[in-house]
Amino acid sequence: MTTTRHNPPAAIALMLTATAFIAGTMMMAKLLGSDILGPALHPLQISHGRFVFALTAIAGVTAAMRPRFTKPHLGVHVGRSLFGWLGVTCMFAAVAFIPLSDATAISFLNPVFGMLLAIPLLGERVGKWRWLAAAMALTGALILLRPGPGTFQAPALLALAAAALLGMELIFIKKLADREPPLQILLINNAIGCAIASVAVIAVFTSPTTGQWLALMALGGLMASAQACFVNAMARADASFVTPFSYVTLIFASLYDLLLFNVVPDAISWAGAGIILAGAALLAARERAAKAS
């Protein structure tokens, strides 16, 4: 078993870095799923490109570093890869039709699912302050979501399905993070995910434009970087503590919406983002206080 020293501040920094990359992948998926760079690509083809180019990047790093690997837990890897592939495919389908900020808000049921599942499946204890912080973050996400009749459209349901699937993936990630080196986890996950995606894409594959090829490569590189930060964050703190920090992805999604799609955040967006950041700050403060006592 590979262990990593418990380091909550490092886990927070890694997770916040991952959020910028994760929002970037959603931005690329929106570009690819619309007609901005050419005829819209099918979500299965977008997720296929994500796995192909992420695997290429991670395999290159592995070849250069030549790390020592341990015996993999293949059953856990397959479960993680399957839920991850399904989750990102649903999310890529959703962002093609709704704003990045809305899709991201819905996806933030994902850490809530992860925190709840960590209790029976990982045996983690979730104290009242973590419950409060998670509730605050979820409240902020719901404010940004703007619940109403328009929310319950097919793209919103796809984003909701993605949140549930990726919440389950969090459990597999945590199990692997406690057992295997991060680079090994990333390499095996992307290899399995690439195999699944390569079969699924056959029926819908079309030839991408030059711009779409570049966006697919960027998508894979961003996802590989996000995964590296995310897995290392999960290895340094409890899943129930570190996953709520992923809510900061909302801030980056709103920024990318503004810069690329001219979607200007309004007062409701700022209010929701402020509540999310307050919840994350509460978690960090409580962790520091507990460590000092």
Short mmCIF file of C-alpha atoms in Angstrom, two decimals:
data_model
loop_
_atom_site.label_atom_id
_atom_site.label_comp_id
_atom_site.label_asym_id
_atom_site.label_seq_id
_atom_site.Cartn_x
_atom_site.Cartn_y
_atom_site.Cartn_z
CA MET A 1 0.00 0.00 0.00
CA THR A 2 1.25 3.46 -0.94
CA THR A 3 0.62 6.19 1.62
CA THR A 4 0.89 9.94 1.34
CA ARG A 5 1.34 12.27 4.30
CA HIS A 6 -1.89 13.91 5.45
CA ASN A 7 -1.55 17.55 4.36
CA PRO A 8 -4.84 19.52 4.20
CA PRO A 9 -3.32 22.85 3.00
CA ALA A 10 -1.59 21.09 0.10
CA ALA A 11 -4.84 19.25 -0.69
CA ILE A 12 -6.71 22.58 -0.85
CA ALA A 13 -4.11 24.14 -3.17
CA LEU A 14 -4.16 21.11 -5.47
CA MET A 15 -7.94 21.05 -5.61
CA LEU A 16 -8.18 24.76 -6.40
CA THR A 17 -5.68 24.31 -9.24
CA ALA A 18 -7.71 21.38 -10.51
CA THR A 19 -10.84 23.55 -10.62
CA ALA A 20 -9.29 25.94 -13.14
CA PHE A 21 -8.35 23.01 -15.38
CA ILE A 22 -11.75 21.32 -14.98
CA ALA A 23 -13.59 24.48 -16.00
CA GLY A 24 -11.23 24.70 -18.97
CA THR A 25 -12.21 21.21 -20.12
CA MET A 26 -15.88 22.17 -19.98
CA MET A 27 -15.13 25.30 -21.98
CA MET A 28 -13.39 23.20 -24.66
CA ALA A 29 -16.29 20.73 -24.66
CA LYS A 30 -18.73 23.60 -25.26
CA LEU A 31 -16.66 24.85 -28.17
CA LEU A 32 -16.55 21.35 -29.66
CA GLY A 33 -20.24 20.63 -29.04
CA SER A 34 -21.33 23.83 -30.80
CA ASP A 35 -20.68 25.03 -34.34
CA ILE A 36 -18.01 27.57 -33.38
CA LEU A 37 -15.07 25.47 -34.62
CA GLY A 38 -16.99 23.50 -37.26
CA PRO A 39 -19.94 21.09 -37.32
CA ALA A 40 -20.72 20.10 -33.74
CA LEU A 41 -19.08 16.89 -32.56
CA HIS A 42 -21.06 14.17 -30.77
CA PRO A 43 -20.47 14.01 -26.98
CA LEU A 44 -19.09 10.47 -27.38
CA GLN A 45 -16.47 11.81 -29.80
CA ILE A 46 -15.58 14.66 -27.46
CA SER A 47 -15.09 12.28 -24.53
CA HIS A 48 -13.08 9.98 -26.82
CA GLY A 49 -10.72 12.84 -27.69
CA ARG A 50 -10.47 13.73 -24.02
CA PHE A 51 -9.25 10.22 -23.14
CA VAL A 52 -6.97 9.79 -26.17
CA PHE A 53 -5.02 12.99 -25.63
CA ALA A 54 -5.03 12.75 -21.83
CA LEU A 55 -3.59 9.25 -22.12
CA THR A 56 -0.96 10.52 -24.57
CA ALA A 57 0.14 13.24 -22.14
CA ILE A 58 0.23 10.93 -19.11
CA ALA A 59 2.02 8.16 -21.00
CA GLY A 60 4.68 10.66 -22.06
CA VAL A 61 5.23 11.77 -18.46
CA THR A 62 5.38 8.15 -17.33
CA ALA A 63 7.97 7.27 -19.97
CA ALA A 64 10.13 10.23 -18.93
CA MET A 65 9.88 9.66 -15.16
CA ARG A 66 9.99 5.83 -15.18
CA PRO A 67 8.30 5.56 -11.77
CA ARG A 68 8.04 2.34 -9.79
CA PHE A 69 4.50 1.01 -9.89
CA THR A 70 2.73 -1.35 -7.51
CA LYS A 71 0.29 -4.15 -8.27
CA PRO A 72 -2.89 -2.42 -9.50
CA HIS A 73 -6.36 -3.07 -8.12
CA LEU A 74 -7.92 -3.60 -11.53
CA GLY A 75 -11.51 -4.03 -10.35
CA VAL A 76 -11.44 -0.62 -8.65
CA HIS A 77 -9.78 0.92 -11.71
CA VAL A 78 -12.47 -0.44 -14.04
CA GLY A 79 -15.23 0.90 -11.78
CA ARG A 80 -13.60 4.32 -11.55
CA SER A 81 -13.00 4.50 -15.32
CA LEU A 82 -16.52 3.43 -16.23
CA PHE A 83 -18.22 5.95 -13.94
CA GLY A 84 -15.77 8.65 -15.00
CA TRP A 85 -16.34 8.05 -18.71
CA LEU A 86 -20.12 8.04 -18.31
CA GLY A 87 -19.99 11.17 -16.15
CA VAL A 88 -17.83 13.28 -18.44
CA THR A 89 -19.80 12.20 -21.51
CA CYS A 90 -23.06 13.33 -19.91
CA MET A 91 -21.48 16.59 -18.83
CA PHE A 92 -20.02 17.28 -22.27
CA ALA A 93 -23.48 16.72 -23.75
CA ALA A 94 -25.04 19.15 -21.27
CA VAL A 95 -22.60 22.04 -21.74
CA ALA A 96 -23.28 22.14 -25.48
CA PHE A 97 -26.82 23.40 -24.75
CA ILE A 98 -26.71 25.35 -21.47
CA PRO A 99 -24.30 27.99 -20.07
CA LEU A 100 -21.09 26.76 -18.45
CA SER A 101 -22.09 28.31 -15.15
CA ASP A 102 -25.47 26.54 -15.12
CA ALA A 103 -23.98 23.16 -16.01
CA THR A 104 -21.27 23.62 -13.41
CA ALA A 105 -23.82 24.56 -10.76
CA ILE A 106 -25.78 21.38 -11.38
CA SER A 107 -22.59 19.32 -11.40
CA PHE A 108 -21.84 20.47 -7.87
CA LEU A 109 -24.25 17.94 -6.55
CA ASN A 110 -21.27 15.69 -7.39
CA PRO A 111 -19.22 16.50 -4.25
CA VAL A 112 -22.36 16.20 -2.14
CA PHE A 113 -22.95 12.73 -3.54
CA GLY A 114 -19.26 11.98 -2.94
CA MET A 115 -19.39 13.18 0.66
CA LEU A 116 -22.54 11.18 1.41
CA LEU A 117 -21.18 8.02 -0.22
CA ALA A 118 -17.89 8.38 1.66
CA ILE A 119 -19.71 7.73 4.94
CA PRO A 120 -20.93 4.14 4.25
CA LEU A 121 -18.37 3.17 1.60
CA LEU A 122 -15.18 4.67 3.05
CA GLY A 123 -16.12 4.84 6.72
CA GLU A 124 -15.32 8.55 6.91
CA ARG A 125 -16.73 10.72 9.68
CA VAL A 126 -18.37 13.98 8.66
CA GLY A 127 -18.64 16.50 11.49
CA LYS A 128 -21.22 19.24 11.86
CA TRP A 129 -18.92 21.93 10.45
CA ARG A 130 -18.33 19.93 7.29
CA TRP A 131 -22.06 19.37 6.95
CA LEU A 132 -22.62 23.10 7.37
CA ALA A 133 -19.90 24.01 4.87
CA ALA A 134 -21.23 21.52 2.34
CA ALA A 135 -24.76 22.85 2.84
CA MET A 136 -23.53 26.41 2.28
CA ALA A 137 -21.75 25.41 -0.91
CA LEU A 138 -24.79 23.54 -2.18
CA THR A 139 -26.97 26.55 -1.41
CA GLY A 140 -24.65 28.72 -3.48
CA ALA A 141 -24.80 26.23 -6.33
CA LEU A 142 -28.59 26.19 -6.21
CA ILE A 143 -28.68 30.00 -6.31
CA LEU A 144 -26.53 29.96 -9.43
CA LEU A 145 -28.73 27.25 -10.88
CA ARG A 146 -31.82 29.51 -10.65
CA PRO A 147 -34.34 26.70 -10.07
CA GLY A 148 -37.43 26.94 -12.22
CA PRO A 149 -39.37 25.17 -14.96
CA GLY A 150 -36.57 25.75 -17.47
CA THR A 151 -34.11 23.84 -15.29
CA PHE A 152 -35.79 20.51 -15.93
CA GLN A 153 -34.88 20.23 -19.59
CA ALA A 154 -32.89 17.39 -21.11
CA PRO A 155 -29.49 19.16 -20.83
CA ALA A 156 -30.08 19.88 -17.15
CA LEU A 157 -31.01 16.25 -16.55
CA LEU A 158 -27.82 15.19 -18.32
CA ALA A 159 -25.81 17.43 -16.00
CA LEU A 160 -27.63 15.97 -13.00
CA ALA A 161 -26.84 12.44 -14.19
CA ALA A 162 -23.21 13.47 -14.60
CA ALA A 163 -23.12 14.73 -11.01
CA ALA A 164 -24.38 11.40 -9.67
CA LEU A 165 -21.97 9.37 -11.80
CA LEU A 166 -18.96 11.51 -10.91
CA GLY A 167 -19.95 11.41 -7.25
CA MET A 168 -19.59 7.64 -7.38
CA GLU A 169 -16.28 8.03 -9.18
CA LEU A 170 -15.00 10.01 -6.17
CA ILE A 171 -15.34 6.91 -4.02
CA PHE A 172 -13.23 4.81 -6.40
CA ILE A 173 -10.63 7.61 -6.62
CA LYS A 174 -10.29 7.75 -2.85
CA LYS A 175 -9.92 3.97 -2.62
CA LEU A 176 -7.16 4.07 -5.22
CA ALA A 177 -5.45 7.14 -3.76
CA ASP A 178 -4.89 5.26 -0.51
CA ARG A 179 -3.39 2.23 -2.28
CA GLU A 180 -1.46 3.23 -5.40
CA PRO A 181 0.86 6.00 -6.67
CA PRO A 182 -1.01 8.91 -8.33
CA LEU A 183 0.73 8.54 -11.70
CA GLN A 184 -0.14 4.84 -11.82
CA ILE A 185 -3.77 5.67 -11.09
CA LEU A 186 -3.89 8.25 -13.87
CA LEU A 187 -2.19 6.03 -16.44
CA ILE A 188 -4.42 3.01 -15.84
CA ASN A 189 -7.59 5.07 -15.59
CA ASN A 190 -6.99 6.84 -18.87
CA ALA A 191 -5.95 3.62 -20.62
CA ILE A 192 -9.17 1.89 -19.58
CA GLY A 193 -11.25 4.98 -20.31
CA CYS A 194 -9.63 5.29 -23.74
CA ALA A 195 -10.49 1.68 -24.53
CA ILE A 196 -14.13 2.19 -23.51
CA ALA A 197 -14.41 5.49 -25.40
CA SER A 198 -12.77 4.05 -28.54
CA VAL A 199 -15.46 1.38 -28.82
CA ALA A 200 -18.30 3.79 -28.03
CA VAL A 201 -17.24 6.40 -30.60
CA ILE A 202 -17.19 4.10 -33.64
CA ALA A 203 -20.82 4.69 -34.60
CA VAL A 204 -20.68 8.49 -34.35
CA PHE A 205 -17.13 9.42 -35.40
CA THR A 206 -16.71 12.22 -37.95
CA SER A 207 -13.53 13.90 -39.18
CA PRO A 208 -12.77 16.96 -36.99
CA THR A 209 -11.66 20.29 -38.42
CA THR A 210 -8.19 21.62 -37.66
CA GLY A 211 -9.60 23.85 -34.93
CA GLN A 212 -11.46 20.92 -33.42
CA TRP A 213 -8.31 18.76 -33.39
CA LEU A 214 -6.50 21.51 -31.51
CA ALA A 215 -9.39 21.87 -29.06
CA LEU A 216 -9.48 18.10 -28.51
CA MET A 217 -5.76 18.12 -27.76
CA ALA A 218 -6.22 21.01 -25.34
CA LEU A 219 -9.14 19.20 -23.73
CA GLY A 220 -7.01 16.11 -23.14
CA GLY A 221 -4.10 18.10 -21.75
CA LEU A 222 -6.31 20.10 -19.41
CA MET A 223 -8.05 16.96 -18.17
CA ALA A 224 -4.74 15.19 -17.54
CA SER A 225 -3.53 18.18 -15.51
CA ALA A 226 -6.81 18.36 -13.59
CA GLN A 227 -6.69 14.65 -12.79
CA ALA A 228 -3.12 14.89 -11.55
CA CYS A 229 -4.04 17.70 -9.16
CA PHE A 230 -7.28 16.03 -8.11
CA VAL A 231 -5.82 12.60 -7.32
CA ASN A 232 -2.95 14.16 -5.35
CA ALA A 233 -5.45 16.29 -3.41
CA MET A 234 -7.55 13.24 -2.54
CA ALA A 235 -4.43 11.44 -1.32
CA ARG A 236 -3.66 14.24 1.17
CA ALA A 237 -7.02 14.71 2.92
CA ASP A 238 -10.39 13.05 3.55
CA ALA A 239 -12.70 13.01 0.54
CA SER A 240 -15.44 14.68 2.61
CA PHE A 241 -13.05 17.55 3.43
CA VAL A 242 -11.37 18.22 0.09
CA THR A 243 -14.18 17.69 -2.44
CA PRO A 244 -16.25 20.78 -1.45
CA PHE A 245 -13.36 22.97 -2.62
CA SER A 246 -14.16 21.88 -6.15
CA TYR A 247 -17.07 24.35 -6.01
CA VAL A 248 -14.57 27.04 -6.98
CA THR A 249 -14.89 25.63 -10.51
CA LEU A 250 -18.00 27.84 -10.68
CA ILE A 251 -15.85 30.95 -10.52
CA PHE A 252 -13.66 29.82 -13.40
CA ALA A 253 -16.65 28.65 -15.45
CA SER A 254 -18.27 32.06 -15.05
CA LEU A 255 -15.02 33.76 -16.10
CA TYR A 256 -14.67 31.57 -19.19
CA ASP A 257 -18.34 32.21 -20.02
CA LEU A 258 -17.62 35.93 -19.93
CA LEU A 259 -14.43 35.83 -21.98
CA LEU A 260 -15.48 33.38 -24.69
CA PHE A 261 -19.27 33.43 -24.83
CA ASN A 262 -20.00 36.97 -23.60
CA VAL A 263 -22.18 35.70 -20.73
CA VAL A 264 -21.96 38.35 -18.00
CA PRO A 265 -22.45 37.14 -14.39
CA ASP A 266 -25.26 39.02 -12.63
CA ALA A 267 -25.93 39.73 -8.94
CA ILE A 268 -27.34 36.24 -8.43
CA SER A 269 -24.15 34.71 -9.82
CA TRP A 270 -21.99 36.77 -7.51
CA ALA A 271 -24.17 35.90 -4.52
CA GLY A 272 -23.99 32.19 -5.25
CA ALA A 273 -20.24 32.31 -5.78
CA GLY A 274 -19.78 34.22 -2.51
CA ILE A 275 -21.69 31.61 -0.52
CA ILE A 276 -19.65 28.82 -2.11
CA LEU A 277 -16.38 30.53 -1.23
CA ALA A 278 -17.61 31.14 2.31
CA GLY A 279 -18.31 27.44 2.71
CA ALA A 280 -14.83 26.54 1.45
CA ALA A 281 -13.24 29.10 3.80
CA LEU A 282 -15.16 27.63 6.74
CA LEU A 283 -13.82 24.17 5.95
CA ALA A 284 -10.25 25.46 5.76
CA ALA A 285 -10.58 27.39 9.04
CA ARG A 286 -12.01 24.41 10.91
CA GLU A 287 -9.25 22.13 9.61
CA ARG A 288 -6.55 24.54 10.75
CA ALA A 289 -8.18 24.90 14.17
CA ALA A 290 -8.44 21.13 14.61
CA LYS A 291 -4.80 20.67 13.63
CA ALA A 292 -3.64 23.35 16.06
CA SER A 293 -5.61 21.91 19.02
#
